[in-house]
Amino acid sequence: MSHGIKSGDTLSRIAKDHRTTNQSKRAQKPLETTKEKTAPSVKRAEGARQQVNVLATKDGTHDMFASTFEDIRHGAGLDRLFGRSQVAEGAGASSLLTEDANDGKVNCLDVAADWVNKASPEDRERSEIVFLEDKRPGAEGQSGHVVVRQGEKVIDPSNNKSYESLEAYLEEQPHYQEAGRVSATDAKRILDTPPGSPERAEALSQAGISPELQKMMVADSQGATGPRGRPEPFSPTPSPEPTPNQPLNPKSVALANEYYEKLIKRAPATNGDARMRGAFYEVIKQNKHDPDFVAQFVKRCKDDKVLEKIVAPGDGSGDFETDPRSGQYKFTNKDAEESRENTLDALRIARSKGYLSDQEVRDLAAKNDTWKHLGERLGIQRVGKEPIHDAAVNELKAKKAELDKANEAVQEKNEVLGRQLAGLKGGLTQEQKEKYVEAFRNDPKNKEVYEKADQKAKELNDILQKHANLPRAAIQDPQARQVIYDSLKAVANSPTPKAAVGFAKQLKKDPELQKAFATHPNFEKDITAPAIKNLAGQYLAEHSGDPKSAYQQYKEDIKTLVDSYAKPGVEAAGSAAGAKGAYAEWATLDAAAAGEPDDLRRLTADWDNATPTQRAAKGGVVVFYAAYAKLKEGDGEYADALKELSAAGEKGSELLAGATQSLVNAGKLGSKGANAAKFLARLAPGLGLAANFASGVSHWQKLNETKNPAYAFALVGDAVAVAGNIASLVPGGGLVAGPLVRGFGEAVSGIAEVIGNGIEDWKKRQDVNRYLESAVTDKNYREQLFYGSSHQLDDLSKDLGLSPEQIQDLSKYFPLVNRKPNENELFGFAQRMKAAGLKGDVVHGLLEAVAKSNPRDPARALEMFVDPLNFQQPTGPLWNRADVLAELTSLERDNPAIAAAVKYLKSLPPERPR
């Protein structure tokens, strides 16, 4: 027996098989175009056949691998192996009285009987055989037809076509009307008895079948002529999916790869699909005795997306194409039937070896009904799109689009807010920024935008929870799966993420759902983890003022999900519960959530071994701790633990960032979570920005790609917008939390440039003045901020290192931020202080001394102090405080302001060497 294609074979058969299979016998008009296109494939197929023959001759051996398929006759052997049933030609009509399920003659009642016999008791319990009477003129009283009804779905056994309901079937076949029904359980009991026997009569009587229905003759009314004309029935019993990626014989794999590279991958582009089909059929036919070869060959075709073109080309030329009216195969000659058998055998073998997964077939079936038919023939369940899912998926898609539009409006508002606050630079304290942000968000024209986005997210969550059939839609339709994934991701990062948590739990329980979402390997990172983190805020909102009860509900909801992500041998070790595979740190999490500072500090332990879901659970615990600490705000121990966590590098930053976002979300839902978020932000400056990264804000990549500072404003996000923690956006105005935002410095400088070029625009807006009125009570200082030079404000905060509190304290004496945008009277002073390394408290004390040198007119004192510094160069290099003191001493004659500054500097303790 030759291993490959026999060297004595000629091209005549392959040409005949694959001129889009014997064009002279496929004379149907719809295929005229296909015939013209594929006629030249004869000569090209000759080359393919010669290549196959060369490979087979070159190989020469036929016993390279002992196969379970050796010596099995192709017809009966494979039929027995795969459980193939065939419809016999010329089968006559029969009735419930006369049908013999074992006589070898197959009509529609035989096929239905075969299904009943092989179905599980559960499937039979919910199924029935429906008898249909032919009402066409002249056909009355002649043979009718039967279909199988399971639930609402109907299968026509004559052509294996499925329908959503009996009504849908009768709409397509209006010449039929229902004559009666027999339960599948009764049908099995009846057909298990000999035809015409007393036992058959007794079984019919017990089932309550009317005499008319007992005698009703049924047969295939479609005019089928046997196995070549009609698709075979679907597999009645689900076929369990084999173990994936089973080991294959290396020699078989190597040979299959060689055949694939030479006959499929390198097929000419012109008419290549027809040529590939010809080569595929011949290779499979000659190598079916080696299942490992076939599995690898199909895998290569599948991986390169060639298998789709071979099996279901979609141009009407495929061997599995059916007539939509009759349900019969379009091509009924022997060659087409042989190609179908070879293809099905190849798919069965690849599936049996674990190289064609059920989910891959389902995804193909969603795009092409041919694959739906093949999936059913392979015994795969849940194949093909179901129209019943369309309404739910379309509703979800429409709502997600509404949410996207609402979020775009929010980003625009956040960009405006970011520009305004960045323009104020270091002029506002944290509390004042919070009040400014609150005023901005409560402005009716802004409030509606923020609330609309949150409302759309809630509506999306509600739709996800409403439709119980969405998981099945995800399994059967990759497009629906993507819509569901995108919706879950949006909900997971919203204030109302319960639907995402619920779906994640269902995913862990349903193996088929897991296999479907294997196409989305970041499900845990994108959906499960952020949903668990944000769910903490939702429970805190639902139990306002009672973080203990909120945590208990939260833990009950997420525990099994978090445990399911435990890494064997890591988290399971030392588990307090002692449960294998359970997350080990629940005792620590429980204590931290109850307000134990020491346990809060332990949350970063073993961080590298924790999964994203477990890290999210720890972040959720920080939410409850922060809420508890807010209640105990007078006790410094609670706040100290949070401060220590914020200083714990990337681990602590990520924990607190997630907690900030979740608390912000709690505030949106009407609880005191926003207050806790502000409390947390004060303890850990810069976390507002980090929170946006931790919660999946997607603008960082765009910022990197475009270098457009506008995207940096979009990074402000909800956490910053509510907590008011904008300091990290401003150069010198705050610390960026950890490596989570590494590389953000360049973007910040871009922001500063934009602010410098366009700062006057926003100052002219009256709404900004209103926001400042809510944030700053000192009218004099508020006017300085609104009308003064932002460049001077930048010098004060960045170059001189003055805090907002110190700037506001000095502004009581003189306007540090004057109303001359193009002038900066502090420039010379600021440059000297920066060069000498003097900033912060020293600068504040010096300027305060200058102000007090002329209590009646401190503004005049400031002018006398800075004018000499602005109009002359330093007398020498300024390296330290002593150099500044020396220069000021040389200028103090007849200048009481400078003399006061000299006196202050001399009063300071000796400075440390730089």
JSON list of N, CA, C and O in Angstrom, two decimals, residues 627-655:
[
{"chain": "A", "resi": 627, "resn": "ALA", "atom": "N", "xyz": [-12.57, 53.99, 53.89]},
{"chain": "A", "resi": 627, "resn": "ALA", "atom": "CA", "xyz": [-13.85, 54.45, 54.42]},
{"chain": "A", "resi": 627, "resn": "ALA", "atom": "C", "xyz": [-13.85, 54.38, 55.94]},
{"chain": "A", "resi": 627, "resn": "ALA", "atom": "O", "xyz": [-14.36, 55.28, 56.63]},
{"chain": "A", "resi": 628, "resn": "TYR", "atom": "N", "xyz": [-13.28, 53.32, 56.49]},
{"chain": "A", "resi": 628, "resn": "TYR", "atom": "CA", "xyz": [-13.19, 53.16, 57.94]},
{"chain": "A", "resi": 628, "resn": "TYR", "atom": "C", "xyz": [-12.26, 54.23, 58.52]},
{"chain": "A", "resi": 628, "resn": "TYR", "atom": "O", "xyz": [-12.55, 54.85, 59.56]},
{"chain": "A", "resi": 629, "resn": "ALA", "atom": "N", "xyz": [-11.11, 54.46, 57.84]},
{"chain": "A", "resi": 629, "resn": "ALA", "atom": "CA", "xyz": [-10.17, 55.46, 58.33]},
{"chain": "A", "resi": 629, "resn": "ALA", "atom": "C", "xyz": [-10.77, 56.87, 58.29]},
{"chain": "A", "resi": 629, "resn": "ALA", "atom": "O", "xyz": [-10.48, 57.70, 59.14]},
{"chain": "A", "resi": 630, "resn": "LYS", "atom": "N", "xyz": [-11.61, 57.13, 57.30]},
{"chain": "A", "resi": 630, "resn": "LYS", "atom": "CA", "xyz": [-12.27, 58.42, 57.22]},
{"chain": "A", "resi": 630, "resn": "LYS", "atom": "C", "xyz": [-13.17, 58.64, 58.43]},
{"chain": "A", "resi": 630, "resn": "LYS", "atom": "O", "xyz": [-13.24, 59.74, 58.98]},
{"chain": "A", "resi": 631, "resn": "LEU", "atom": "N", "xyz": [-13.84, 57.55, 58.86]},
{"chain": "A", "resi": 631, "resn": "LEU", "atom": "CA", "xyz": [-14.68, 57.66, 60.06]},
{"chain": "A", "resi": 631, "resn": "LEU", "atom": "C", "xyz": [-13.83, 57.94, 61.29]},
{"chain": "A", "resi": 631, "resn": "LEU", "atom": "O", "xyz": [-14.30, 58.56, 62.25]},
{"chain": "A", "resi": 632, "resn": "LYS", "atom": "N", "xyz": [-12.57, 57.47, 61.27]},
{"chain": "A", "resi": 632, "resn": "LYS", "atom": "CA", "xyz": [-11.65, 57.65, 62.40]},
{"chain": "A", "resi": 632, "resn": "LYS", "atom": "C", "xyz": [-10.58, 58.69, 62.07]},
{"chain": "A", "resi": 632, "resn": "LYS", "atom": "O", "xyz": [-9.43, 58.54, 62.46]},
{"chain": "A", "resi": 633, "resn": "GLU", "atom": "N", "xyz": [-10.98, 59.72, 61.34]},
{"chain": "A", "resi": 633, "resn": "GLU", "atom": "CA", "xyz": [-10.00, 60.66, 60.79]},
{"chain": "A", "resi": 633, "resn": "GLU", "atom": "C", "xyz": [-9.14, 61.30, 61.87]},
{"chain": "A", "resi": 633, "resn": "GLU", "atom": "O", "xyz": [-8.01, 61.69, 61.64]},
{"chain": "A", "resi": 634, "resn": "GLY", "atom": "N", "xyz": [-9.66, 61.40, 63.08]},
{"chain": "A", "resi": 634, "resn": "GLY", "atom": "CA", "xyz": [-8.89, 62.02, 64.15]},
{"chain": "A", "resi": 634, "resn": "GLY", "atom": "C", "xyz": [-7.76, 61.15, 64.66]},
{"chain": "A", "resi": 634, "resn": "GLY", "atom": "O", "xyz": [-6.86, 61.63, 65.36]},
{"chain": "A", "resi": 635, "resn": "ASP", "atom": "N", "xyz": [-7.79, 59.86, 64.34]},
{"chain": "A", "resi": 635, "resn": "ASP", "atom": "CA", "xyz": [-6.77, 58.93, 64.81]},
{"chain": "A", "resi": 635, "resn": "ASP", "atom": "C", "xyz": [-5.69, 58.80, 63.74]},
{"chain": "A", "resi": 635, "resn": "ASP", "atom": "O", "xyz": [-5.91, 58.23, 62.68]},
{"chain": "A", "resi": 636, "resn": "GLY", "atom": "N", "xyz": [-4.51, 59.35, 64.04]},
{"chain": "A", "resi": 636, "resn": "GLY", "atom": "CA", "xyz": [-3.45, 59.40, 63.05]},
{"chain": "A", "resi": 636, "resn": "GLY", "atom": "C", "xyz": [-2.92, 58.05, 62.62]},
{"chain": "A", "resi": 636, "resn": "GLY", "atom": "O", "xyz": [-2.33, 57.93, 61.54]},
{"chain": "A", "resi": 637, "resn": "GLU", "atom": "N", "xyz": [-3.11, 57.00, 63.41]},
{"chain": "A", "resi": 637, "resn": "GLU", "atom": "CA", "xyz": [-2.57, 55.70, 63.07]},
{"chain": "A", "resi": 637, "resn": "GLU", "atom": "C", "xyz": [-3.14, 55.18, 61.76]},
{"chain": "A", "resi": 637, "resn": "GLU", "atom": "O", "xyz": [-2.44, 54.58, 60.95]},
{"chain": "A", "resi": 638, "resn": "TYR", "atom": "N", "xyz": [-4.44, 55.41, 61.55]},
{"chain": "A", "resi": 638, "resn": "TYR", "atom": "CA", "xyz": [-5.08, 54.92, 60.32]},
{"chain": "A", "resi": 638, "resn": "TYR", "atom": "C", "xyz": [-4.52, 55.63, 59.10]},
{"chain": "A", "resi": 638, "resn": "TYR", "atom": "O", "xyz": [-4.21, 55.01, 58.08]},
{"chain": "A", "resi": 639, "resn": "ALA", "atom": "N", "xyz": [-4.36, 56.96, 59.21]},
{"chain": "A", "resi": 639, "resn": "ALA", "atom": "CA", "xyz": [-3.83, 57.72, 58.09]},
{"chain": "A", "resi": 639, "resn": "ALA", "atom": "C", "xyz": [-2.36, 57.37, 57.85]},
{"chain": "A", "resi": 639, "resn": "ALA", "atom": "O", "xyz": [-1.91, 57.29, 56.70]},
{"chain": "A", "resi": 640, "resn": "ASP", "atom": "N", "xyz": [-1.60, 57.13, 58.91]},
{"chain": "A", "resi": 640, "resn": "ASP", "atom": "CA", "xyz": [-0.19, 56.80, 58.74]},
{"chain": "A", "resi": 640, "resn": "ASP", "atom": "C", "xyz": [-0.01, 55.53, 57.92]},
{"chain": "A", "resi": 640, "resn": "ASP", "atom": "O", "xyz": [0.91, 55.43, 57.10]},
{"chain": "A", "resi": 641, "resn": "ALA", "atom": "N", "xyz": [-0.87, 54.54, 58.15]},
{"chain": "A", "resi": 641, "resn": "ALA", "atom": "CA", "xyz": [-0.76, 53.28, 57.41]},
{"chain": "A", "resi": 641, "resn": "ALA", "atom": "C", "xyz": [-0.99, 53.51, 55.92]},
{"chain": "A", "resi": 641, "resn": "ALA", "atom": "O", "xyz": [-0.32, 52.92, 55.07]},
{"chain": "A", "resi": 642, "resn": "LEU", "atom": "N", "xyz": [-1.93, 54.39, 55.58]},
{"chain": "A", "resi": 642, "resn": "LEU", "atom": "CA", "xyz": [-2.18, 54.70, 54.17]},
{"chain": "A", "resi": 642, "resn": "LEU", "atom": "C", "xyz": [-1.01, 55.45, 53.56]},
{"chain": "A", "resi": 642, "resn": "LEU", "atom": "O", "xyz": [-0.62, 55.21, 52.41]},
{"chain": "A", "resi": 643, "resn": "LYS", "atom": "N", "xyz": [-0.42, 56.36, 54.34]},
{"chain": "A", "resi": 643, "resn": "LYS", "atom": "CA", "xyz": [0.74, 57.09, 53.83]},
{"chain": "A", "resi": 643, "resn": "LYS", "atom": "C", "xyz": [1.90, 56.15, 53.56]},
{"chain": "A", "resi": 643, "resn": "LYS", "atom": "O", "xyz": [2.60, 56.27, 52.56]},
{"chain": "A", "resi": 644, "resn": "GLU", "atom": "N", "xyz": [2.10, 55.19, 54.47]},
{"chain": "A", "resi": 644, "resn": "GLU", "atom": "CA", "xyz": [3.17, 54.21, 54.27]},
{"chain": "A", "resi": 644, "resn": "GLU", "atom": "C", "xyz": [2.92, 53.38, 53.02]},
{"chain": "A", "resi": 644, "resn": "GLU", "atom": "O", "xyz": [3.85, 53.05, 52.27]},
{"chain": "A", "resi": 645, "resn": "LEU", "atom": "N", "xyz": [1.65, 53.04, 52.79]},
{"chain": "A", "resi": 645, "resn": "LEU", "atom": "CA", "xyz": [1.32, 52.26, 51.60]},
{"chain": "A", "resi": 645, "resn": "LEU", "atom": "C", "xyz": [1.61, 53.06, 50.34]},
{"chain": "A", "resi": 645, "resn": "LEU", "atom": "O", "xyz": [2.11, 52.52, 49.35]},
{"chain": "A", "resi": 646, "resn": "SER", "atom": "N", "xyz": [1.35, 54.34, 50.38]},
{"chain": "A", "resi": 646, "resn": "SER", "atom": "CA", "xyz": [1.59, 55.17, 49.20]},
{"chain": "A", "resi": 646, "resn": "SER", "atom": "C", "xyz": [3.06, 55.32, 48.91]},
{"chain": "A", "resi": 646, "resn": "SER", "atom": "O", "xyz": [3.45, 55.61, 47.78]},
{"chain": "A", "resi": 647, "resn": "ALA", "atom": "N", "xyz": [3.89, 55.11, 49.92]},
{"chain": "A", "resi": 647, "resn": "ALA", "atom": "CA", "xyz": [5.34, 55.23, 49.73]},
{"chain": "A", "resi": 647, "resn": "ALA", "atom": "C", "xyz": [5.99, 53.88, 49.43]},
{"chain": "A", "resi": 647, "resn": "ALA", "atom": "O", "xyz": [7.21, 53.78, 49.36]},
{"chain": "A", "resi": 648, "resn": "ALA", "atom": "N", "xyz": [5.17, 52.84, 49.24]},
{"chain": "A", "resi": 648, "resn": "ALA", "atom": "CA", "xyz": [5.70, 51.49, 49.06]},
{"chain": "A", "resi": 648, "resn": "ALA", "atom": "C", "xyz": [5.97, 51.16, 47.59]},
{"chain": "A", "resi": 648, "resn": "ALA", "atom": "O", "xyz": [5.85, 50.02, 47.19]},
{"chain": "A", "resi": 649, "resn": "GLY", "atom": "N", "xyz": [6.30, 52.15, 46.81]},
{"chain": "A", "resi": 649, "resn": "GLY", "atom": "CA", "xyz": [6.65, 51.91, 45.42]},
{"chain": "A", "resi": 649, "resn": "GLY", "atom": "C", "xyz": [5.44, 51.59, 44.56]},
{"chain": "A", "resi": 649, "resn": "GLY", "atom": "O", "xyz": [4.30, 51.97, 44.87]},
{"chain": "A", "resi": 650, "resn": "GLU", "atom": "N", "xyz": [5.69, 50.89, 43.47]},
{"chain": "A", "resi": 650, "resn": "GLU", "atom": "CA", "xyz": [4.64, 50.60, 42.50]},
{"chain": "A", "resi": 650, "resn": "GLU", "atom": "C", "xyz": [3.51, 49.79, 43.11]},
{"chain": "A", "resi": 650, "resn": "GLU", "atom": "O", "xyz": [2.34, 50.01, 42.79]},
{"chain": "A", "resi": 651, "resn": "LYS", "atom": "N", "xyz": [3.83, 48.87, 43.99]},
{"chain": "A", "resi": 651, "resn": "LYS", "atom": "CA", "xyz": [2.79, 48.03, 44.59]},
{"chain": "A", "resi": 651, "resn": "LYS", "atom": "C", "xyz": [1.77, 48.87, 45.35]},
{"chain": "A", "resi": 651, "resn": "LYS", "atom": "O", "xyz": [0.56, 48.75, 45.15]},
{"chain": "A", "resi": 652, "resn": "GLY", "atom": "N", "xyz": [2.28, 49.71, 46.24]},
{"chain": "A", "resi": 652, "resn": "GLY", "atom": "CA", "xyz": [1.37, 50.54, 47.02]},
{"chain": "A", "resi": 652, "resn": "GLY", "atom": "C", "xyz": [0.63, 51.54, 46.17]},
{"chain": "A", "resi": 652, "resn": "GLY", "atom": "O", "xyz": [-0.55, 51.81, 46.39]},
{"chain": "A", "resi": 653, "resn": "SER", "atom": "N", "xyz": [1.32, 52.07, 45.15]},
{"chain": "A", "resi": 653, "resn": "SER", "atom": "CA", "xyz": [0.67, 53.03, 44.26]},
{"chain": "A", "resi": 653, "resn": "SER", "atom": "C", "xyz": [-0.51, 52.40, 43.54]},
{"chain": "A", "resi": 653, "resn": "SER", "atom": "O", "xyz": [-1.58, 52.99, 43.42]},
{"chain": "A", "resi": 654, "resn": "GLU", "atom": "N", "xyz": [-0.30, 51.18, 43.03]},
{"chain": "A", "resi": 654, "resn": "GLU", "atom": "CA", "xyz": [-1.37, 50.52, 42.30]},
{"chain": "A", "resi": 654, "resn": "GLU", "atom": "C", "xyz": [-2.56, 50.22, 43.21]},
{"chain": "A", "resi": 654, "resn": "GLU", "atom": "O", "xyz": [-3.71, 50.37, 42.81]},
{"chain": "A", "resi": 655, "resn": "LEU", "atom": "N", "xyz": [-2.27, 49.78, 44.43]},
{"chain": "A", "resi": 655, "resn": "LEU", "atom": "CA", "xyz": [-3.34, 49.51, 45.38]},
{"chain": "A", "resi": 655, "resn": "LEU", "atom": "C", "xyz": [-4.17, 50.76, 45.66]},
{"chain": "A", "resi": 655, "resn": "LEU", "atom": "O", "xyz": [-5.40, 50.75, 45.57]}
]
